[in-house]
Amino acid sequence: MARGELCTLYVKLAGKATAAELRAALTAAYEAAPFVRVVEEGTIPATQHVRGSNFCHIGIFADRIPGRAIVGSTIDNLVKGSAGQALQNF
C-alpha cells in the first residue's frame, strides 16, 4: 500500500436492522455527495481504487455476530488535504 487510509468499523445495529438496510441508508445519505461512493455489495474498498482522487469508498458487510455490521472505508489521505478540500468546496 503506497498511500491512503483504510478504516474498519464494527457497528451495532439498532433493533432488528440489517446490514442491507444500513447499506440502503448510507447509499441514500450519500446519493448527492459527488466524492463518496458506496461500493457494490461484496466489494471490499481498497486504497488502490481511490489513489490520486478525492473519493471515499464505503463497503458494508454483515458480521458473523447477529445485530452487527462491518463498515470499511478508504481515502487517499494525501489528496484529502487542503488541495482536495478546495476542489471539493469548488
PDB file of C-alpha atoms in Angstrom, residues 11-50:
ATOM      1  CA  VAL A  11     -21.357  -1.267  14.022  1.00  0.00           C
ATOM      2  CA  LYS A  12     -24.031  -2.412  16.449  1.00  0.00           C
ATOM      3  CA  LEU A  13     -27.297  -2.231  14.530  1.00  0.00           C
ATOM      4  CA  ALA A  14     -30.400  -0.746  16.149  1.00  0.00           C
ATOM      5  CA  GLY A  15     -33.330  -3.058  16.814  1.00  0.00           C
ATOM      6  CA  LYS A  16     -33.740  -5.628  14.062  1.00  0.00           C
ATOM      7  CA  ALA A  17     -31.935  -3.589  11.402  1.00  0.00           C
ATOM      8  CA  THR A  18     -29.796  -5.494   8.906  1.00  0.00           C
ATOM      9  CA  ALA A  19     -26.570  -4.767   7.045  1.00  0.00           C
ATOM     10  CA  ALA A  20     -28.646  -4.458   3.854  1.00  0.00           C
ATOM     11  CA  GLU A  21     -30.763  -1.733   5.472  1.00  0.00           C
ATOM     12  CA  LEU A  22     -27.601   0.041   6.622  1.00  0.00           C
ATOM     13  CA  ARG A  23     -26.285  -0.147   3.039  1.00  0.00           C
ATOM     14  CA  ALA A  24     -29.548   1.356   1.742  1.00  0.00           C
ATOM     15  CA  ALA A  25     -29.438   4.141   4.339  1.00  0.00           C
ATOM     16  CA  LEU A  26     -25.821   5.048   3.544  1.00  0.00           C
ATOM     17  CA  THR A  27     -26.491   4.917  -0.189  1.00  0.00           C
ATOM     18  CA  ALA A  28     -29.403   7.325   0.248  1.00  0.00           C
ATOM     19  CA  ALA A  29     -27.433   9.591   2.595  1.00  0.00           C
ATOM     20  CA  TYR A  30     -24.516   9.952   0.160  1.00  0.00           C
ATOM     21  CA  GLU A  31     -26.541   9.948  -3.062  1.00  0.00           C
ATOM     22  CA  ALA A  32     -25.865  13.642  -3.709  1.00  0.00           C
ATOM     23  CA  ALA A  33     -22.258  13.563  -2.451  1.00  0.00           C
ATOM     24  CA  PRO A  34     -20.079  13.562  -5.575  1.00  0.00           C
ATOM     25  CA  PHE A  35     -16.965  12.228  -3.841  1.00  0.00           C
ATOM     26  CA  VAL A  36     -18.496   9.456  -1.697  1.00  0.00           C
ATOM     27  CA  ARG A  37     -19.352   6.089  -3.214  1.00  0.00           C
ATOM     28  CA  VAL A  38     -20.970   3.115  -1.546  1.00  0.00           C
ATOM     29  CA  VAL A  39     -19.332   0.257  -3.463  1.00  0.00           C
ATOM     30  CA  GLU A  40     -21.206  -2.754  -4.839  1.00  0.00           C
ATOM     31  CA  GLU A  41     -22.239  -5.435  -2.385  1.00  0.00           C
ATOM     32  CA  GLY A  42     -19.389  -7.857  -1.747  1.00  0.00           C
ATOM     33  CA  THR A  43     -16.698  -5.372  -2.854  1.00  0.00           C
ATOM     34  CA  ILE A  44     -14.025  -4.533  -0.292  1.00  0.00           C
ATOM     35  CA  PRO A  45     -12.849  -0.899  -0.505  1.00  0.00           C
ATOM     36  CA  ALA A  46      -9.141  -0.676  -1.338  1.00  0.00           C
ATOM     37  CA  THR A  47      -6.728   2.244  -1.317  1.00  0.00           C
ATOM     38  CA  GLN A  48      -5.683   1.463  -4.906  1.00  0.00           C
ATOM     39  CA  HIS A  49      -9.198   2.387  -6.051  1.00  0.00           C
ATOM     40  CA  VAL A  50      -9.037   5.914  -4.585  1.00  0.00           C
TER      41      VAL A  50
END
